[in-house]
mmCIF file of C-alpha atoms in Angstrom:
data_model
loop_
_atom_site.group_PDB
_atom_site.id
_atom_site.type_symbol
_atom_site.label_atom_id
_atom_site.label_comp_id
_atom_site.label_asym_id
_atom_site.label_seq_id
_atom_site.Cartn_x
_atom_site.Cartn_y
_atom_site.Cartn_z
ATOM 1 C CA UNK A 1 0.000 0.000 0.000
ATOM 2 C CA UNK A 2 2.817 2.396 0.873
ATOM 3 C CA UNK A 3 4.481 1.760 -2.517
ATOM 4 C CA UNK A 4 1.255 2.632 -4.336
ATOM 5 C CA UNK A 5 1.030 5.943 -2.445
ATOM 6 C CA UNK A 6 4.643 6.768 -3.236
ATOM 7 C CA UNK A 7 4.197 5.949 -6.922
ATOM 8 C CA UNK A 8 0.933 7.910 -7.056
ATOM 9 C CA UNK A 9 2.553 10.950 -5.352
ATOM 10 C CA UNK A 10 5.484 10.817 -7.731
ATOM 11 C CA UNK A 11 3.120 10.673 -10.729
ATOM 12 C CA UNK A 12 1.185 13.709 -9.474
ATOM 13 C CA UNK A 13 4.405 15.684 -8.959
ATOM 14 C CA UNK A 14 5.686 14.607 -12.371
ATOM 15 C CA UNK A 15 2.403 15.526 -14.064
ATOM 16 C CA UNK A 16 2.361 18.941 -12.340
ATOM 17 C CA UNK A 17 5.968 19.581 -13.441
ATOM 18 C CA UNK A 18 5.270 18.587 -17.055
ATOM 19 C CA UNK A 19 2.166 20.799 -17.126
ATOM 20 C CA UNK A 20 4.075 23.760 -15.651
ATOM 21 C CA UNK A 21 6.983 23.503 -18.113
ATOM 22 C CA UNK A 22 4.665 23.011 -21.102
ATOM 23 C CA UNK A 23 2.708 26.135 -20.106
ATOM 24 C CA UNK A 24 5.915 28.171 -19.711
ATOM 25 C CA UNK A 25 7.256 27.007 -23.081
ATOM 26 C CA UNK A 26 4.001 27.932 -24.833
ATOM 27 C CA UNK A 27 3.960 31.404 -23.263
ATOM 28 C CA UNK A 28 7.553 32.054 -24.390
ATOM 29 C CA UNK A 29 6.872 30.947 -27.977
ATOM 30 C CA UNK A 30 3.720 33.067 -28.214
ATOM 31 C CA UNK A 31 5.394 36.403 -27.564
ATOM 32 C CA UNK A 32 3.006 38.921 -29.102
ATOM 33 C CA UNK A 33 4.103 40.533 -32.328
ATOM 34 C CA UNK A 34 2.841 43.940 -33.203
ATOM 35 C CA UNK A 35 -0.034 43.591 -35.696
ATOM 36 C CA UNK A 36 0.405 45.964 -38.635
ATOM 37 C CA UNK A 37 -2.718 44.780 -40.516
ATOM 38 C CA UNK A 38 -4.980 47.517 -41.835
ATOM 39 C CA UNK A 39 -5.064 50.546 -44.092
ATOM 40 C CA UNK A 40 -2.573 53.257 -43.132
ATOM 41 C CA UNK A 41 -2.360 56.876 -44.348
ATOM 42 C CA UNK A 42 0.336 59.533 -44.062
ATOM 43 C CA UNK A 43 0.632 63.174 -45.129
ATOM 44 C CA UNK A 44 3.728 62.329 -47.166
ATOM 45 C CA UNK A 45 5.412 59.205 -48.434
ATOM 46 C CA UNK A 46 8.290 57.548 -46.623
ATOM 47 C CA UNK A 47 10.790 58.593 -49.286
ATOM 48 C CA UNK A 48 9.669 62.219 -49.310
ATOM 49 C CA UNK A 49 10.895 62.850 -45.772
ATOM 50 C CA UNK A 50 14.419 61.880 -46.799
ATOM 51 C CA UNK A 51 14.054 63.512 -50.211
ATOM 52 C CA UNK A 52 15.120 60.313 -51.966
ATOM 53 C CA UNK A 53 12.073 60.187 -54.231
ATOM 54 C CA UNK A 54 14.197 59.844 -57.374
ATOM 55 C CA UNK A 55 15.424 56.443 -56.174
ATOM 56 C CA UNK A 56 12.029 54.785 -56.436
ATOM 57 C CA UNK A 57 9.548 53.934 -59.193
ATOM 58 C CA UNK A 58 5.806 54.442 -59.449
ATOM 59 C CA UNK A 59 4.034 51.676 -57.516
ATOM 60 C CA UNK A 60 6.774 51.403 -54.891
ATOM 61 C CA UNK A 61 5.585 51.521 -51.271
ATOM 62 C CA UNK A 62 8.248 54.136 -50.481
ATOM 63 C CA UNK A 63 6.322 56.621 -52.678
ATOM 64 C CA UNK A 64 2.879 55.789 -51.262
ATOM 65 C CA UNK A 65 0.841 57.911 -48.855
ATOM 66 C CA UNK A 66 -1.490 54.961 -48.254
ATOM 67 C CA UNK A 67 -0.559 51.347 -47.523
ATOM 68 C CA UNK A 68 -2.839 48.346 -47.100
ATOM 69 C CA UNK A 69 -1.002 45.838 -44.936
ATOM 70 C CA UNK A 70 -2.048 42.217 -44.508
ATOM 71 C CA UNK A 71 -0.028 40.481 -41.793
ATOM 72 C CA UNK A 72 0.487 36.733 -41.691
ATOM 73 C CA UNK A 73 2.645 34.801 -39.173
ATOM 74 C CA UNK A 74 5.652 34.656 -41.528
ATOM 75 C CA UNK A 75 5.232 37.707 -43.777
ATOM 76 C CA UNK A 76 3.572 41.068 -44.471
ATOM 77 C CA UNK A 77 1.949 41.927 -47.783
ATOM 78 C CA UNK A 78 1.889 45.643 -48.514
ATOM 79 C CA UNK A 79 -0.403 46.883 -51.286
ATOM 80 C CA UNK A 80 0.012 50.444 -52.527
ATOM 81 C CA UNK A 81 -0.826 52.790 -55.346
ATOM 82 C CA UNK A 82 1.741 55.503 -55.966
ATOM 83 C CA UNK A 83 3.197 57.767 -58.617
ATOM 84 C CA UNK A 84 5.115 60.951 -59.158
ATOM 85 C CA UNK A 85 3.126 64.226 -59.165
ATOM 86 C CA UNK A 86 1.051 64.647 -62.324
ATOM 87 C CA UNK A 87 1.325 60.975 -63.330
ATOM 88 C CA UNK A 88 -1.234 58.173 -63.192
ATOM 89 C CA UNK A 89 -0.878 56.067 -60.002
ATOM 90 C CA UNK A 90 0.517 52.562 -60.404
ATOM 91 C CA UNK A 91 -0.497 49.654 -58.150
ATOM 92 C CA UNK A 92 2.300 47.832 -56.350
ATOM 93 C CA UNK A 93 2.670 44.922 -53.958
ATOM 94 C CA UNK A 94 5.601 44.120 -51.719
ATOM 95 C CA UNK A 95 5.901 40.959 -49.632
ATOM 96 C CA UNK A 96 8.200 41.239 -46.614
ATOM 97 C CA UNK A 97 9.096 37.793 -45.289
ATOM 98 C CA UNK A 98 10.530 37.181 -41.818
ATOM 99 C CA UNK A 99 12.644 34.148 -42.754
ATOM 100 C CA UNK A 100 15.720 36.203 -43.654
ATOM 101 C CA UNK A 101 15.294 35.689 -47.393
ATOM 102 C CA UNK A 102 15.866 38.687 -49.628
ATOM 103 C CA UNK A 103 12.948 39.791 -51.805
ATOM 104 C CA UNK A 104 13.366 41.583 -55.109
ATOM 105 C CA UNK A 105 11.436 43.993 -57.269
ATOM 106 C CA UNK A 106 12.616 44.505 -60.833
ATOM 107 C CA UNK A 107 11.565 47.745 -62.512
ATOM 108 C CA UNK A 108 13.442 47.051 -65.732
ATOM 109 C CA UNK A 109 17.034 46.429 -66.766
ATOM 110 C CA UNK A 110 18.410 49.500 -65.003
ATOM 111 C CA UNK A 111 16.246 49.771 -61.863
ATOM 112 C CA UNK A 112 15.216 47.589 -58.981
ATOM 113 C CA UNK A 113 15.255 46.926 -55.272
ATOM 114 C CA UNK A 114 16.275 44.139 -52.901
ATOM 115 C CA UNK A 115 14.863 44.044 -49.379
ATOM 116 C CA UNK A 116 14.603 41.960 -46.220
ATOM 117 C CA UNK A 117 12.696 42.299 -42.944
ATOM 118 C CA UNK A 118 13.400 41.182 -39.401
ATOM 119 C CA UNK A 119 11.545 41.402 -36.073
ATOM 120 C CA UNK A 120 13.297 42.781 -32.997
ATOM 121 C CA UNK A 121 13.933 40.366 -30.121
ATOM 122 C CA UNK A 122 10.806 41.631 -28.325
ATOM 123 C CA UNK A 123 8.791 41.404 -31.588
ATOM 124 C CA UNK A 124 7.521 44.958 -31.205
ATOM 125 C CA UNK A 125 9.521 46.629 -33.995
ATOM 126 C CA UNK A 126 10.227 45.593 -37.551
ATOM 127 C CA UNK A 127 13.425 46.526 -39.392
ATOM 128 C CA UNK A 128 13.338 46.660 -43.204
ATOM 129 C CA UNK A 129 16.653 46.903 -45.067
ATOM 130 C CA UNK A 130 16.568 47.805 -48.764
ATOM 131 C CA UNK A 131 19.149 48.293 -51.469
ATOM 132 C CA UNK A 132 17.892 50.319 -54.421
ATOM 133 C CA UNK A 133 19.868 50.203 -57.655
ATOM 134 C CA UNK A 134 19.387 52.457 -60.641
ATOM 135 C CA UNK A 135 21.339 53.864 -63.550
ATOM 136 C CA UNK A 136 21.850 57.615 -63.497
ATOM 137 C CA UNK A 137 23.220 60.090 -65.979
ATOM 138 C CA UNK A 138 26.683 61.421 -65.115
ATOM 139 C CA UNK A 139 27.585 64.532 -67.107
ATOM 140 C CA UNK A 140 31.056 65.057 -68.568
ATOM 141 C CA UNK A 141 31.834 61.362 -68.813
ATOM 142 C CA UNK A 142 32.482 59.164 -71.809
ATOM 143 C CA UNK A 143 29.924 56.638 -70.598
ATOM 144 C CA UNK A 144 27.249 58.923 -69.140
ATOM 145 C CA UNK A 145 25.314 56.174 -67.339
ATOM 146 C CA UNK A 146 26.543 54.957 -63.961
ATOM 147 C CA UNK A 147 24.971 52.656 -61.384
ATOM 148 C CA UNK A 148 23.846 54.273 -58.150
ATOM 149 C CA UNK A 149 23.164 52.234 -54.999
ATOM 150 C CA UNK A 150 21.068 53.603 -52.151
ATOM 151 C CA UNK A 151 20.962 51.713 -48.849
ATOM 152 C CA UNK A 152 17.800 52.336 -46.805
ATOM 153 C CA UNK A 153 17.041 51.097 -43.279
ATOM 154 C CA UNK A 154 13.546 51.541 -41.851
ATOM 155 C CA UNK A 155 12.558 50.752 -38.263
ATOM 156 C CA UNK A 156 8.789 50.357 -37.947
ATOM 157 C CA UNK A 157 7.169 50.886 -34.537
ATOM 158 C CA UNK A 158 3.480 50.329 -33.845
ATOM 159 C CA UNK A 159 2.025 52.563 -31.114
ATOM 160 C CA UNK A 160 0.693 50.887 -27.962
ATOM 161 C CA UNK A 161 -2.883 51.716 -28.987
ATOM 162 C CA UNK A 162 -2.301 50.289 -32.506
ATOM 163 C CA UNK A 163 -3.380 53.511 -34.246
ATOM 164 C CA UNK A 164 -0.062 54.765 -35.671
ATOM 165 C CA UNK A 165 3.014 53.318 -37.329
ATOM 166 C CA UNK A 166 6.136 55.434 -36.883
ATOM 167 C CA UNK A 167 8.835 54.656 -39.424
ATOM 168 C CA UNK A 168 12.344 55.876 -38.625
ATOM 169 C CA UNK A 169 14.383 55.827 -41.845
ATOM 170 C CA UNK A 170 18.021 56.245 -42.760
ATOM 171 C CA UNK A 171 19.419 56.342 -46.298
ATOM 172 C CA UNK A 172 22.902 56.525 -47.710
ATOM 173 C CA UNK A 173 24.079 56.520 -51.283
ATOM 174 C CA UNK A 174 27.112 54.259 -51.681
ATOM 175 C CA UNK A 175 29.374 57.055 -52.935
ATOM 176 C CA UNK A 176 28.209 59.660 -50.378
ATOM 177 C CA UNK A 177 29.506 60.074 -46.849
ATOM 178 C CA UNK A 178 26.355 61.738 -45.581
ATOM 179 C CA UNK A 179 23.546 59.612 -44.182
ATOM 180 C CA UNK A 180 20.034 61.083 -44.177
ATOM 181 C CA UNK A 181 17.602 60.348 -41.331
ATOM 182 C CA UNK A 182 13.895 61.156 -41.065
ATOM 183 C CA UNK A 183 10.626 59.943 -39.556
ATOM 184 C CA UNK A 184 7.264 59.264 -41.230
ATOM 185 C CA UNK A 185 4.039 58.626 -39.308
ATOM 186 C CA UNK A 186 1.140 56.609 -40.757
ATOM 187 C CA UNK A 187 -2.256 56.700 -39.054
ATOM 188 C CA UNK A 188 -4.747 53.839 -39.169
ATOM 189 C CA UNK A 189 -7.574 54.607 -41.579
ATOM 190 C CA UNK A 190 -9.819 51.643 -40.705
#
């Protein structure tokens, strides 16, 4: 009889320990990510604040004042419609994956963009790194076209109430020593 009690007590303690550790493991793996889903509007595009508009093409999210974001567990899809002043808006879609893979957008043989996204350790901010490449005209040269690379880092922060996205951006052209920094705020429209 005493052996049965001992075995039963040990099983209860073991079961309680397994339940406790399983609960703790689930809580740690379910750290809340900020949810960026929705339609977001800003007074100016992300690129306008850093005055790097010429680096992007119509349809690019960096030129958009409005973004529709659909968030999934492993990626964000960003739908936009953007253009330069006086031109017809062009629809664009960008998919930011969180697996470390680099995405690409090709705007023709001389223009394009590579990008990747990563969550912070606390999963509250999102960092987007982009490399924009384009051919530009260089006066007084035998071959007037030269490739320009612009490196852009954006840190996205969702407000505690979920009503604004603040995007802190930095951009640097490969050949320049000066880095530009600016902030763009998007407000939730729905």
